[in-house]
PDB file of C-alpha atoms in Angstrom:
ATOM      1  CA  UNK A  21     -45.162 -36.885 -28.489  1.00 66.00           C
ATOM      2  CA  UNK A  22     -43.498 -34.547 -30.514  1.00 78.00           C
ATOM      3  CA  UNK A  23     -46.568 -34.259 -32.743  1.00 81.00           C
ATOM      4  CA  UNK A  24     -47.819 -31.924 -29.595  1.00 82.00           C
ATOM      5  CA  UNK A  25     -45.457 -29.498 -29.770  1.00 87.00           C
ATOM      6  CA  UNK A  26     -45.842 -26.037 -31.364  1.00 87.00           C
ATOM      7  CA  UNK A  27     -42.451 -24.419 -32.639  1.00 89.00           C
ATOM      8  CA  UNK A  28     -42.672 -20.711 -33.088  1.00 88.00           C
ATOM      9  CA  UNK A  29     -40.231 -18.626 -35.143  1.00 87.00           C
ATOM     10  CA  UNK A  30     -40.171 -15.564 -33.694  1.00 81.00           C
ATOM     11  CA  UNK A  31     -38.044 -12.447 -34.865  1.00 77.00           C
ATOM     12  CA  UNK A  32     -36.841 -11.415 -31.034  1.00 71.00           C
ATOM     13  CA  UNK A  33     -39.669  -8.873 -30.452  1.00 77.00           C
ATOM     14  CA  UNK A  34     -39.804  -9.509 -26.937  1.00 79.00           C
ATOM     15  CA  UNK A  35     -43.675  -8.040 -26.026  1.00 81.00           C
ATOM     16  CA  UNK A  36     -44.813 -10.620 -28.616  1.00 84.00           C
ATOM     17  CA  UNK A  37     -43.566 -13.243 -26.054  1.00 84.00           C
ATOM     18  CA  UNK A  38     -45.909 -13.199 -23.897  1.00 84.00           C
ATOM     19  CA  UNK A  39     -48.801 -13.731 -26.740  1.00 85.00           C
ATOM     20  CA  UNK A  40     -47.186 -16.205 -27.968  1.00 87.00           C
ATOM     21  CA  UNK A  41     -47.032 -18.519 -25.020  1.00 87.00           C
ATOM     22  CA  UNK A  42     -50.465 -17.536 -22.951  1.00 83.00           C
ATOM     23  CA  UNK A  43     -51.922 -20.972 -23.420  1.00 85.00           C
ATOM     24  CA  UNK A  44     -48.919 -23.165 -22.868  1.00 90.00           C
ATOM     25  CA  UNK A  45     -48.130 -25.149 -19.617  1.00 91.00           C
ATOM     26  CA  UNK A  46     -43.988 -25.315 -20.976  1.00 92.00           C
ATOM     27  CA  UNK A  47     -42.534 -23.095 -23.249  1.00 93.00           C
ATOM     28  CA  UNK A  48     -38.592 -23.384 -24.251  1.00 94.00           C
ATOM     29  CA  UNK A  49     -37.078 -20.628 -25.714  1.00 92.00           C
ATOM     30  CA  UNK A  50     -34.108 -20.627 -27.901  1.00 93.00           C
ATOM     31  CA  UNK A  51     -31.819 -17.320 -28.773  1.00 89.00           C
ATOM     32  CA  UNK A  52     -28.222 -15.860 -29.367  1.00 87.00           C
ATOM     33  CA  UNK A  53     -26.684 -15.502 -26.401  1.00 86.00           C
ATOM     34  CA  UNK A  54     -23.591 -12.558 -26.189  1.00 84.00           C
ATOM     35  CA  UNK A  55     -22.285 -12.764 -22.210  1.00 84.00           C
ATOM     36  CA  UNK A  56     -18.422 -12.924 -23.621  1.00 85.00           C
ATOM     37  CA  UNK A  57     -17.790 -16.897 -23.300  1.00 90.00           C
ATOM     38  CA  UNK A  58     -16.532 -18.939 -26.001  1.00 93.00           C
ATOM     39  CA  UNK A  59     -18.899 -19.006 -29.135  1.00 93.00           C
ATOM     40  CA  UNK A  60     -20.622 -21.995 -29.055  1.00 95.00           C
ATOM     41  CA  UNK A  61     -21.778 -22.414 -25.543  1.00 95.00           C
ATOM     42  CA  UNK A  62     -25.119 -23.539 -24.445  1.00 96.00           C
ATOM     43  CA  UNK A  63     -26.184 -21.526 -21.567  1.00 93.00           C
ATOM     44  CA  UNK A  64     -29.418 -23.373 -20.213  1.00 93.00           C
ATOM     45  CA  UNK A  65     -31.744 -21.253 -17.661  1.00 90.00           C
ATOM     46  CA  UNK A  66     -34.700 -22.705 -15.982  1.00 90.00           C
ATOM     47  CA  UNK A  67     -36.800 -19.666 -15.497  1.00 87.00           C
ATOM     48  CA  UNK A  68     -39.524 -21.694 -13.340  1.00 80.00           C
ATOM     49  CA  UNK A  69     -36.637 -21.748 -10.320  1.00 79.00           C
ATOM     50  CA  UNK A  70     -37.750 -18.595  -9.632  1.00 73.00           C
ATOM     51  CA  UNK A  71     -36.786 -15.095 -11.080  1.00 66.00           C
ATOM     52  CA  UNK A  72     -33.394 -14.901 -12.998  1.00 72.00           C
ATOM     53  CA  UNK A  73     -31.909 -12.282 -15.446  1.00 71.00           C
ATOM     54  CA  UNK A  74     -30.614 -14.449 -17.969  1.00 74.00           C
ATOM     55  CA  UNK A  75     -26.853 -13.887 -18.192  1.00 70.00           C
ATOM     56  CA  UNK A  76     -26.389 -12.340 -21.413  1.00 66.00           C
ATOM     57  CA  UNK A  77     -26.753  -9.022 -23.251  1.00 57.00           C
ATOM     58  CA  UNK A  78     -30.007  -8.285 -25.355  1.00 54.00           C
ATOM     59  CA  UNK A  79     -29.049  -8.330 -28.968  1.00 51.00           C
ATOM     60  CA  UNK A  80     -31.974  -7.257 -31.028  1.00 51.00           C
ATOM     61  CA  UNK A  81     -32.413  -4.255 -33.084  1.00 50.00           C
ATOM     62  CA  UNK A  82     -36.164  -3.949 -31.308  1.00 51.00           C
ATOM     63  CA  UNK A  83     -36.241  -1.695 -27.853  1.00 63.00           C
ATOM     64  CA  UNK A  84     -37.354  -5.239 -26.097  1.00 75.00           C
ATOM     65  CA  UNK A  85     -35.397  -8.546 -26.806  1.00 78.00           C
ATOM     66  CA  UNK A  86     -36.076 -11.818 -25.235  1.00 81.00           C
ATOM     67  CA  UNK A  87     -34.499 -11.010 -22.088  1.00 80.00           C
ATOM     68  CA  UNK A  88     -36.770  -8.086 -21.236  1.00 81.00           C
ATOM     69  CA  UNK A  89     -39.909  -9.841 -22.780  1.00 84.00           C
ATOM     70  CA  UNK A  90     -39.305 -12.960 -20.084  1.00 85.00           C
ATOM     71  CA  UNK A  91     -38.848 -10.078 -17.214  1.00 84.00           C
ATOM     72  CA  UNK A  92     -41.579  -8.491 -18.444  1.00 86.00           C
ATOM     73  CA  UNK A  93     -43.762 -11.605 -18.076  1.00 87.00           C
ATOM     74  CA  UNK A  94     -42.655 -12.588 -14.493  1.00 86.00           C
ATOM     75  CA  UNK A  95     -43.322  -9.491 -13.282  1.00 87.00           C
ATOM     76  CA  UNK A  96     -46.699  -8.874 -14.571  1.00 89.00           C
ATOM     77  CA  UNK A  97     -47.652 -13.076 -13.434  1.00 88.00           C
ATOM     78  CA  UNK A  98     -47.542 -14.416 -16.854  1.00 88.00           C
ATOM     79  CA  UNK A  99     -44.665 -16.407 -17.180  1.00 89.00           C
ATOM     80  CA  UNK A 100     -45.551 -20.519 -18.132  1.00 92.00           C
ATOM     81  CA  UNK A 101     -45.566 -22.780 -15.434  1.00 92.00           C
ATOM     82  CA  UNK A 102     -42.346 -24.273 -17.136  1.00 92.00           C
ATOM     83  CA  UNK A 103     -39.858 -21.860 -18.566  1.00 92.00           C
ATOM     84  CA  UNK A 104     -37.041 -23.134 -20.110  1.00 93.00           C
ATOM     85  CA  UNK A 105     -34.644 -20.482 -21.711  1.00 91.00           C
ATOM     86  CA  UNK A 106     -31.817 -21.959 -24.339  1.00 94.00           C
ATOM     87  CA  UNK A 107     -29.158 -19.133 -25.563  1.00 92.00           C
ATOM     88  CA  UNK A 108     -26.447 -20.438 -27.808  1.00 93.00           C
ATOM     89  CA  UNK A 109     -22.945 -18.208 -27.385  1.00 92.00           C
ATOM     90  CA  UNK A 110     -22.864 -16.078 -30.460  1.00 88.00           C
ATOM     91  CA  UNK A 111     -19.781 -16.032 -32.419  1.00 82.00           C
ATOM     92  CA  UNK A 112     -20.612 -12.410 -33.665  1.00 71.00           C
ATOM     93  CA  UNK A 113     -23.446 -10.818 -35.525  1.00 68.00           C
ATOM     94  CA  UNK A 114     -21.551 -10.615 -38.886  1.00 64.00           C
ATOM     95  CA  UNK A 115     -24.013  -9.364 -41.907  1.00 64.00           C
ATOM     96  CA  UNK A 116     -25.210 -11.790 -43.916  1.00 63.00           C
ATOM     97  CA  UNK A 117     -22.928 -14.745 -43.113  1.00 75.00           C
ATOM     98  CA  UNK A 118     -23.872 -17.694 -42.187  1.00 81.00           C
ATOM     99  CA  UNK A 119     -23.049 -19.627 -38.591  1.00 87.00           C
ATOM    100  CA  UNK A 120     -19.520 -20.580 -37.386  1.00 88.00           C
ATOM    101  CA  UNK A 121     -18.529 -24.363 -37.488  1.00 91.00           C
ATOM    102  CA  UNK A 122     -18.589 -23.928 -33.306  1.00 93.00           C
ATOM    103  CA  UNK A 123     -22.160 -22.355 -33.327  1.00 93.00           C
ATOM    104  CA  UNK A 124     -23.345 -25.257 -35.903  1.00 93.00           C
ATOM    105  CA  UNK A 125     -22.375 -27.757 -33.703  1.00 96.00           C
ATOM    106  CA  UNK A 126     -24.057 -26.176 -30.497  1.00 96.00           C
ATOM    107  CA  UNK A 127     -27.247 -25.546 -32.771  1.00 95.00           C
ATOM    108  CA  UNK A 128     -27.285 -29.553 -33.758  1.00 96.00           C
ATOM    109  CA  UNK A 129     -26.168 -30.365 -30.101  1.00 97.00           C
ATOM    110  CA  UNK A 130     -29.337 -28.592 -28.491  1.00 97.00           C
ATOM    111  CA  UNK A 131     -31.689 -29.953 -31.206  1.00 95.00           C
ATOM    112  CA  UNK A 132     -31.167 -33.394 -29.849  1.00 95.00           C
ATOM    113  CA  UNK A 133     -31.159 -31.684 -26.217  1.00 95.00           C
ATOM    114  CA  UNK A 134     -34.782 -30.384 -26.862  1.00 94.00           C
ATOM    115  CA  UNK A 135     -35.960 -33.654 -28.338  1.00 94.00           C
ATOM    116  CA  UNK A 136     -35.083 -35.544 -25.340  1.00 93.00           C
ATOM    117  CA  UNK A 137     -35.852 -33.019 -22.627  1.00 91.00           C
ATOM    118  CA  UNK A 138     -39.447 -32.499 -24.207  1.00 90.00           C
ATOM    119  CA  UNK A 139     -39.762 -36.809 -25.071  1.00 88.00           C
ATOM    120  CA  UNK A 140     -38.461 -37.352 -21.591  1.00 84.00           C
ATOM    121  CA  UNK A 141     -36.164 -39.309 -22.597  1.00 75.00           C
ATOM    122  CA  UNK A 142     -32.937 -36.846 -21.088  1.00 63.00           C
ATOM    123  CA  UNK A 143     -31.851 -37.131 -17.607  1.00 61.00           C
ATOM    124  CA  UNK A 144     -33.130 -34.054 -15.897  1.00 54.00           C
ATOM    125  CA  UNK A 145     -30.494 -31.015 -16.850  1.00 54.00           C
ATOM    126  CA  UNK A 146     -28.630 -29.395 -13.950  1.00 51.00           C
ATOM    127  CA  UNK A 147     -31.090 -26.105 -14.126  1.00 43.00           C
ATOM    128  CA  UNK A 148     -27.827 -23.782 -13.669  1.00 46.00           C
ATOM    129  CA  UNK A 149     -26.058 -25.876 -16.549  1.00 54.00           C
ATOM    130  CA  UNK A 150     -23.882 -23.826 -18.892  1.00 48.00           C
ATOM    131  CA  UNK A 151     -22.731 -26.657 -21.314  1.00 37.00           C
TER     132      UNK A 151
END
């Protein structure tokens, strides 16, 4: 199963999104999330609900981050029929250091978390989860 999926490293140019995913059925997105709760967090948005602004500030030296790529895609249509959107509470954007032990943890946490939700094997998330 997992032999199927694609994983694309992307550098937070948000425009490029929407290039990136025009032939997939379900996309899942994973960024740095900075909404002011503890570092560490999973914040877990299921974009295929219906519209949402996902909860937490763009953090990307380009003009358009993930957050305004994704709103730019459901409002011109071309949002995936599944749309999962991952952010992991940031701990800080310190220069060339690596993560904290709490983002680490969250990082290994939603590895497994993506391996079951895309094997099936997870129980179906609550889509307005914040873990």
């Amino acid at each position: 199963m997992l032999e199927s999926v694609a994983v694309v490293e992307s550098d937070g140019e948000g425009t490029a999104l929407l290039g990136t995913w025009q032939d997939d059925d379900t996309v899942f997105i994973v960024d740095a999330a900075v909404s002011g709760d503890r570092p560490g967090k999973i914040h877990r948005i299921d974009m295929s609900r219906g519209p949402a602004a996902l909860p937490w500030s763009r953090h990307s030296t380009h003009a358009f981050g993930v957050a305004e790529g994704v709103a730019l895609a459901a409002a011109l249509g071309r949002l995936p029929r599944r749309l999962i959107v991952y952010g992991i509470e940031a701990e800080g954007f310190p220069h060339e250091e690596g993560l904290s032990a709490s983002v680490t943890a969250a990082v290994e946490e939603l590895a497994r978390t993506l391996v079951e939700e895309v094997t099936g094997s997870a129980s179906t998330p609550d889509p307005e989860a914040d873990r």
